[in-house]
Coordinates of C-alpha atoms in Angstrom, one line a residue:
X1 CA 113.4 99.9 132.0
X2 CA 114.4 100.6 128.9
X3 CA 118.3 99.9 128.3
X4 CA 119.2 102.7 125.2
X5 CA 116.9 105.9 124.3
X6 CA 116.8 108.3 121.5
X7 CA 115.9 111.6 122.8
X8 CA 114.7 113.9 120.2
X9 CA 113.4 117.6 119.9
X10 CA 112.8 120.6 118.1
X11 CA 115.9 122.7 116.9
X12 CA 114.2 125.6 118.3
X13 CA 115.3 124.6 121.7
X14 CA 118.6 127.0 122.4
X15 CA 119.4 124.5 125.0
X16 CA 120.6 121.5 122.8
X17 CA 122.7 124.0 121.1
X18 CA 125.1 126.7 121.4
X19 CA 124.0 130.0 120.0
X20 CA 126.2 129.3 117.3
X21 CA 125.1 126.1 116.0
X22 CA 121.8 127.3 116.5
X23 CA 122.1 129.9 114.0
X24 CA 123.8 127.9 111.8
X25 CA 120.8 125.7 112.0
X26 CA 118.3 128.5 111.1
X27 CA 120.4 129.1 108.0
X28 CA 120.4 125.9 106.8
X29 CA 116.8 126.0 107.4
X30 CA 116.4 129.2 105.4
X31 CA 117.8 127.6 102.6
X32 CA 115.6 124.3 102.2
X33 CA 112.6 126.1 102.4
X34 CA 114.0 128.6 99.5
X35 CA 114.7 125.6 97.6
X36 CA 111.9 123.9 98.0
X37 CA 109.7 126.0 94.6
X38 CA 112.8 125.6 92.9
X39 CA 113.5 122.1 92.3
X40 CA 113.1 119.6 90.0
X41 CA 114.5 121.7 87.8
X42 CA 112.9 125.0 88.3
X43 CA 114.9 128.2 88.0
X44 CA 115.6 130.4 91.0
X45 CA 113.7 133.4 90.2
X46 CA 113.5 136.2 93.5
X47 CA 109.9 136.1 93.5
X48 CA 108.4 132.7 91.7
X49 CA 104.9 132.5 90.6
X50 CA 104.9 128.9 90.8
X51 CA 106.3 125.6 92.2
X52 CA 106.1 122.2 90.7
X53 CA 103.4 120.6 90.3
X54 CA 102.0 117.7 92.9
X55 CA 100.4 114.9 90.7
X56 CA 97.6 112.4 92.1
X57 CA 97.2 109.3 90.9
X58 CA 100.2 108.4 89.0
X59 CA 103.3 106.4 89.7
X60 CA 106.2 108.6 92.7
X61 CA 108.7 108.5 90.4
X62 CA 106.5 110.5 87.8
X63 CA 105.6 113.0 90.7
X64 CA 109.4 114.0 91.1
X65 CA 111.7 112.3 89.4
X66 CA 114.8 113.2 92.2
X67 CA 113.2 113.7 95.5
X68 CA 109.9 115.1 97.0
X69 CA 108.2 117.8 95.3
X70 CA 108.8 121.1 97.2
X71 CA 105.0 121.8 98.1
X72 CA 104.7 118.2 99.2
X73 CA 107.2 118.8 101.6
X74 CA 106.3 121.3 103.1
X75 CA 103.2 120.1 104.0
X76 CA 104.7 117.1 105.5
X77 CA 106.6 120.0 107.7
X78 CA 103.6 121.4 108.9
X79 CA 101.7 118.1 109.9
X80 CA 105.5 117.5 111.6
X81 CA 105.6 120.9 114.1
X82 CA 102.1 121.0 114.4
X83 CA 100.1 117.7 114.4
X84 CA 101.8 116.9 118.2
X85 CA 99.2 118.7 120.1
X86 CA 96.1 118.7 117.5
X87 CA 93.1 116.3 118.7
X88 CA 92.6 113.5 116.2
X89 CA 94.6 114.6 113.6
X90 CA 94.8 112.0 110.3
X91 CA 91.7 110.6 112.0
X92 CA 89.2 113.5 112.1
X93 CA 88.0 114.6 108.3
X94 CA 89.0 117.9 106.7
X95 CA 87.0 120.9 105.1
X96 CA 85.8 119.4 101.9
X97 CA 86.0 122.3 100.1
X98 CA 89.4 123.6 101.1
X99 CA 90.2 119.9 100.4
X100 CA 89.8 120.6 96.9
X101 CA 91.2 123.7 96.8
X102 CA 94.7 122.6 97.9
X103 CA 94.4 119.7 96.0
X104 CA 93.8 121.7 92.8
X105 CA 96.6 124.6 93.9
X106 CA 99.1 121.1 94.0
X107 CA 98.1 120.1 90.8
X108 CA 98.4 123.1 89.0
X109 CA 101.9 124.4 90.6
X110 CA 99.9 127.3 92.2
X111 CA 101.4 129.3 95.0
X112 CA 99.5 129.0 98.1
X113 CA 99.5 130.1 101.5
X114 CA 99.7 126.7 104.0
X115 CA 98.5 128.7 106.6
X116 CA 95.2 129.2 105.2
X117 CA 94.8 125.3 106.2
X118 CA 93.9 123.4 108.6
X119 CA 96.4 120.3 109.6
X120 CA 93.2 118.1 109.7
X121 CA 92.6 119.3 105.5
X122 CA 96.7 119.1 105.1
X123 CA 96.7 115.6 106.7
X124 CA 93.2 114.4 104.5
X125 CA 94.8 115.6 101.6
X126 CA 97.9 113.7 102.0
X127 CA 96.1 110.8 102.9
X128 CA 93.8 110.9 99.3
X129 CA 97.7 111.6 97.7
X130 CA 99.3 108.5 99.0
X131 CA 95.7 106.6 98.3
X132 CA 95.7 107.4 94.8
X133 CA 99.2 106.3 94.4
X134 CA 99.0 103.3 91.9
X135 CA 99.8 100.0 93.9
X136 CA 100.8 101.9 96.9
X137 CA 103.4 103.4 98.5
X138 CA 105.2 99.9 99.2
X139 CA 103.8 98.1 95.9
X140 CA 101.2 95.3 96.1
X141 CA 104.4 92.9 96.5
X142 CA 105.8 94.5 99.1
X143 CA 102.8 94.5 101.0
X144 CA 102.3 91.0 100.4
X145 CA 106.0 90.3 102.4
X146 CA 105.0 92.7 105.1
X147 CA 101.6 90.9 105.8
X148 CA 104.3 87.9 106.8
X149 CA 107.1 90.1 108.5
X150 CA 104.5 91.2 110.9
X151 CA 104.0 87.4 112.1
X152 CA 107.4 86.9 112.8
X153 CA 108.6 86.5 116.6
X154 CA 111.7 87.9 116.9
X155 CA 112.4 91.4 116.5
X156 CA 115.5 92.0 115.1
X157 CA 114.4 89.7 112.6
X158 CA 111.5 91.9 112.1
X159 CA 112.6 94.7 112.2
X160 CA 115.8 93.9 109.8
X161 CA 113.7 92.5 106.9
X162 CA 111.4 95.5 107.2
X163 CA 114.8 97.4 106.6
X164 CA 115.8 95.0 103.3
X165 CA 112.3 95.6 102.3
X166 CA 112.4 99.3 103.1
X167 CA 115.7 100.5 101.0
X168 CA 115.3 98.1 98.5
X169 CA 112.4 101.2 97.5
X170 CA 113.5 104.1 95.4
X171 CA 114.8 106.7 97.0
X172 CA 112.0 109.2 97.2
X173 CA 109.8 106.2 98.6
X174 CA 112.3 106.0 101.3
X175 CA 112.2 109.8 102.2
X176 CA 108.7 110.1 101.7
X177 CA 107.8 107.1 104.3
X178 CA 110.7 108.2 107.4
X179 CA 108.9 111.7 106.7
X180 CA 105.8 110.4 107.7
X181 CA 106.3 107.7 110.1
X182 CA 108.9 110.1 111.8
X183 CA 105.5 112.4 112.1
X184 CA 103.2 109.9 113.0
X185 CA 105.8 108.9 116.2
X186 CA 106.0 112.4 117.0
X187 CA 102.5 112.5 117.2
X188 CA 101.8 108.9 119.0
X189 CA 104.5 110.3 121.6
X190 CA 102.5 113.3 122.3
X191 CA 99.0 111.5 122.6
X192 CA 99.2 111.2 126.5
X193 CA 100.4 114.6 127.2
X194 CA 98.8 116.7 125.1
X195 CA 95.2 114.5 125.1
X196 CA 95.5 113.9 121.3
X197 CA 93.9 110.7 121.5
X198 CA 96.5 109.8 118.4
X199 CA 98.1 106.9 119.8
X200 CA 100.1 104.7 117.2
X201 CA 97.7 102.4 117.6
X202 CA 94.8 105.0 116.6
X203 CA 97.3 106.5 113.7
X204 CA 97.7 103.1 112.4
X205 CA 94.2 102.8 111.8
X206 CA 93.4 105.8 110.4
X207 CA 96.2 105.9 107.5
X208 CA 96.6 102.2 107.2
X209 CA 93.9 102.3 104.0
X210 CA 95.9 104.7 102.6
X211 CA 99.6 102.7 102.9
X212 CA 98.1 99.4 102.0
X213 CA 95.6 99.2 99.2
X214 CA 95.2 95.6 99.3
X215 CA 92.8 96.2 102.4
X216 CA 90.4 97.9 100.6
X217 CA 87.5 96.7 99.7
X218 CA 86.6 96.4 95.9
X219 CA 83.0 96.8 96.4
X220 CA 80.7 98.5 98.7
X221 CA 80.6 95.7 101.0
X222 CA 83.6 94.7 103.0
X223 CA 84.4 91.3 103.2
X224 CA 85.6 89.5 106.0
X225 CA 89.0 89.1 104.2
X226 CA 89.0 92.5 103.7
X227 CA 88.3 93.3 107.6
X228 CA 91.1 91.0 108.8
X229 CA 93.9 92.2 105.8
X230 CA 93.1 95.8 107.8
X231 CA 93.5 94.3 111.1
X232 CA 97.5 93.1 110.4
X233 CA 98.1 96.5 108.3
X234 CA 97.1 98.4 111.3
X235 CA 99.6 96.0 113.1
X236 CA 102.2 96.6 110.9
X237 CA 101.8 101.0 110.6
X238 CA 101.5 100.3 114.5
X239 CA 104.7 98.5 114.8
X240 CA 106.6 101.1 112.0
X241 CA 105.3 103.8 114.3
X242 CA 106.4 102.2 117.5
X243 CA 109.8 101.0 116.2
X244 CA 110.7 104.5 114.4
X245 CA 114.4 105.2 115.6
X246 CA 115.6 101.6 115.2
X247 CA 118.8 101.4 113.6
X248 CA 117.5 98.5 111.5
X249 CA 114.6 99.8 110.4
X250 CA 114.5 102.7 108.3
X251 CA 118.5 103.4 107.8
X252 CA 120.7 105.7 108.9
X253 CA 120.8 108.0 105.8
X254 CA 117.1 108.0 105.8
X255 CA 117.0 109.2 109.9
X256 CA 119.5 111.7 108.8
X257 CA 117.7 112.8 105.9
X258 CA 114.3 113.4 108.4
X259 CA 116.8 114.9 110.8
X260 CA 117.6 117.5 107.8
X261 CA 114.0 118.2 106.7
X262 CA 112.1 118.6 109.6
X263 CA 115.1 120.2 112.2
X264 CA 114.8 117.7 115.0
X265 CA 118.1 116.7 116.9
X266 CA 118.2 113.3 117.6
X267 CA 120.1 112.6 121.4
X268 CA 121.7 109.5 121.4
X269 CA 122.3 107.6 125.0
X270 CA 124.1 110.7 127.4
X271 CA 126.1 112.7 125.3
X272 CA 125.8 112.1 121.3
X273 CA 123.9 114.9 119.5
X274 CA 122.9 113.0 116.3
X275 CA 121.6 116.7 113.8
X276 CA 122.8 115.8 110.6
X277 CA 125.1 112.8 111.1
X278 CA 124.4 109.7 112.2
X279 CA 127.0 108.2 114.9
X280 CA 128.9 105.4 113.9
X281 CA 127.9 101.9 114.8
X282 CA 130.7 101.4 117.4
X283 CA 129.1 104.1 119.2
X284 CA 125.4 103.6 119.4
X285 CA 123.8 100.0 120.5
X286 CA 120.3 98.7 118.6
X287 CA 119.3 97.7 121.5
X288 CA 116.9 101.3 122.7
X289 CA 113.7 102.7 122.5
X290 CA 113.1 105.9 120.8
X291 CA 111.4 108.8 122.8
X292 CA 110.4 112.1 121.5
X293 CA 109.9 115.3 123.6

């Protein structure tokens, strides 16, 4: 039984809110997605031509140097409504050639229509991105201490040196991995009911390659060292997955910064609506599960 839940769900849902709040809601949400081809120091222009570009392979902080590039987000977004009730999405490939074509239309700061793509090319193209990153999303380090957080027994132990770990990362790290854990737990949490078969188990090993570089291979040939190192880093995406809502884990500014970008209201224990704001600590014990509907 579980003692403490976070209840979560989409901002769509006129129930959570009063009309008014609701519509205050769909403003706000107006206005990130009219931001979005205008940062990073773009100029608002009524009807722009281009958005910034979406480099592969080099460092995040070259990508944007102040948050999540605008097209990058918004395909985040999509995976994050959508991917809930898509079979085997991150684990089934997508269309090679529209693959490319997104790719290219990041690279180059070309408009482009999402909706012309599939969430299973969307979620294989953000897989190759966060692949190509060099040393990872976390840093070969970093995935050197998680390999030995995983082992530990206790988990508020655990799960606070995950958090140390976690927000010791620079800031458009941080957003970038609550953004996509927050969607992969919105997708484990839907694998029963909507016969995904995208457990968090099932997510964890098919992006796990992608977080942690140090359980690829080198060669053609896998090594046994190579088969076990992917073993605890699907343990550990599995655990990130499982855990997502913790307190201690990502951070309050980073759940309210997912609670921003992607609209979903966060209902904490009977009565606390968490939106925007998280509640204080006095309020809210670490001792729940999180649930998603």
């Amino acid at each position: 039984m579980f003692s403490k839940m976070w209840f979560v769900r989409e901002a769509s849902d006129a129930r959570a809110l009063t009309m008014s709040g609701w519509a205050q809601r769909m403003h706000r949400g107006a206005a990130t997605l009219s931001n979005v081809v205008t940062s990073c120091g773009h100029t608002s222009v009524p009807y722009p031509t281009r958005m910034e570009k979406v480099k592969f392979g080099v460092p995040l902080d070259q990508v944007c140097k102040h948050d999540i590039p605008g097209p990058l987000l918004i395909l985040i977004l999509k995976l994050n409504k959508e991917g809930p009730i898509k079979k085997d999405v991150f684990r089934a490939p997508g269309h090679q050639g529209n693959m490319k074509k997104l790719i290219h239309f990041l690279q180059h700061g070309r408009l482009v229509n999402i909706d012309n793509f599939s969430v299973y090319t969307i979620a294989s193209v953000l897989k190759k991105f966060l692949r190509k990153l060099p040393g990872g999303i976390f840093g070969h380090g970093n995935e050197e201490v998680l390999f030995d957080i995983i082992n530990i027994d206790k988990l508020e132990e655990k799960r606070d040196r995950i958090h140390r770990l976690i927000t010791s990362l620079p800031v458009v790290a941080q957003h970038l991995l609550v953004l996509l854990f927050g969607t992969f737990r919105a997708i484990a949490l839907c694998a029963q009911k909507a016969q995904t078969g995208m457990t968090s188990e099932a997510i964890g090993v098919s992006v796990a390659p992608s977080f942690f570089q140090s359980c690829v291979s080198d060669g053609k040939m896998a090594r046994m060292e190579d088969v076990v190192r992917f073993k605890v880093a699907t343990r550990i995406m599995k655990f990130l997955i499982d855990n997502f809502g913790a307190t201690n884990l990502f951070g309050k500014e980073n759940y309210e910064y997912y609670a921003r970008m992607t609209g979903r209201i966060f209902k904490v224990e009977e009565n606390w609506i968490f939106a925007f704001h998280y509640p204080p600590d006095s309020l809210v014990s670490r001792n729940y599960d999180c649930m998603f509907w």
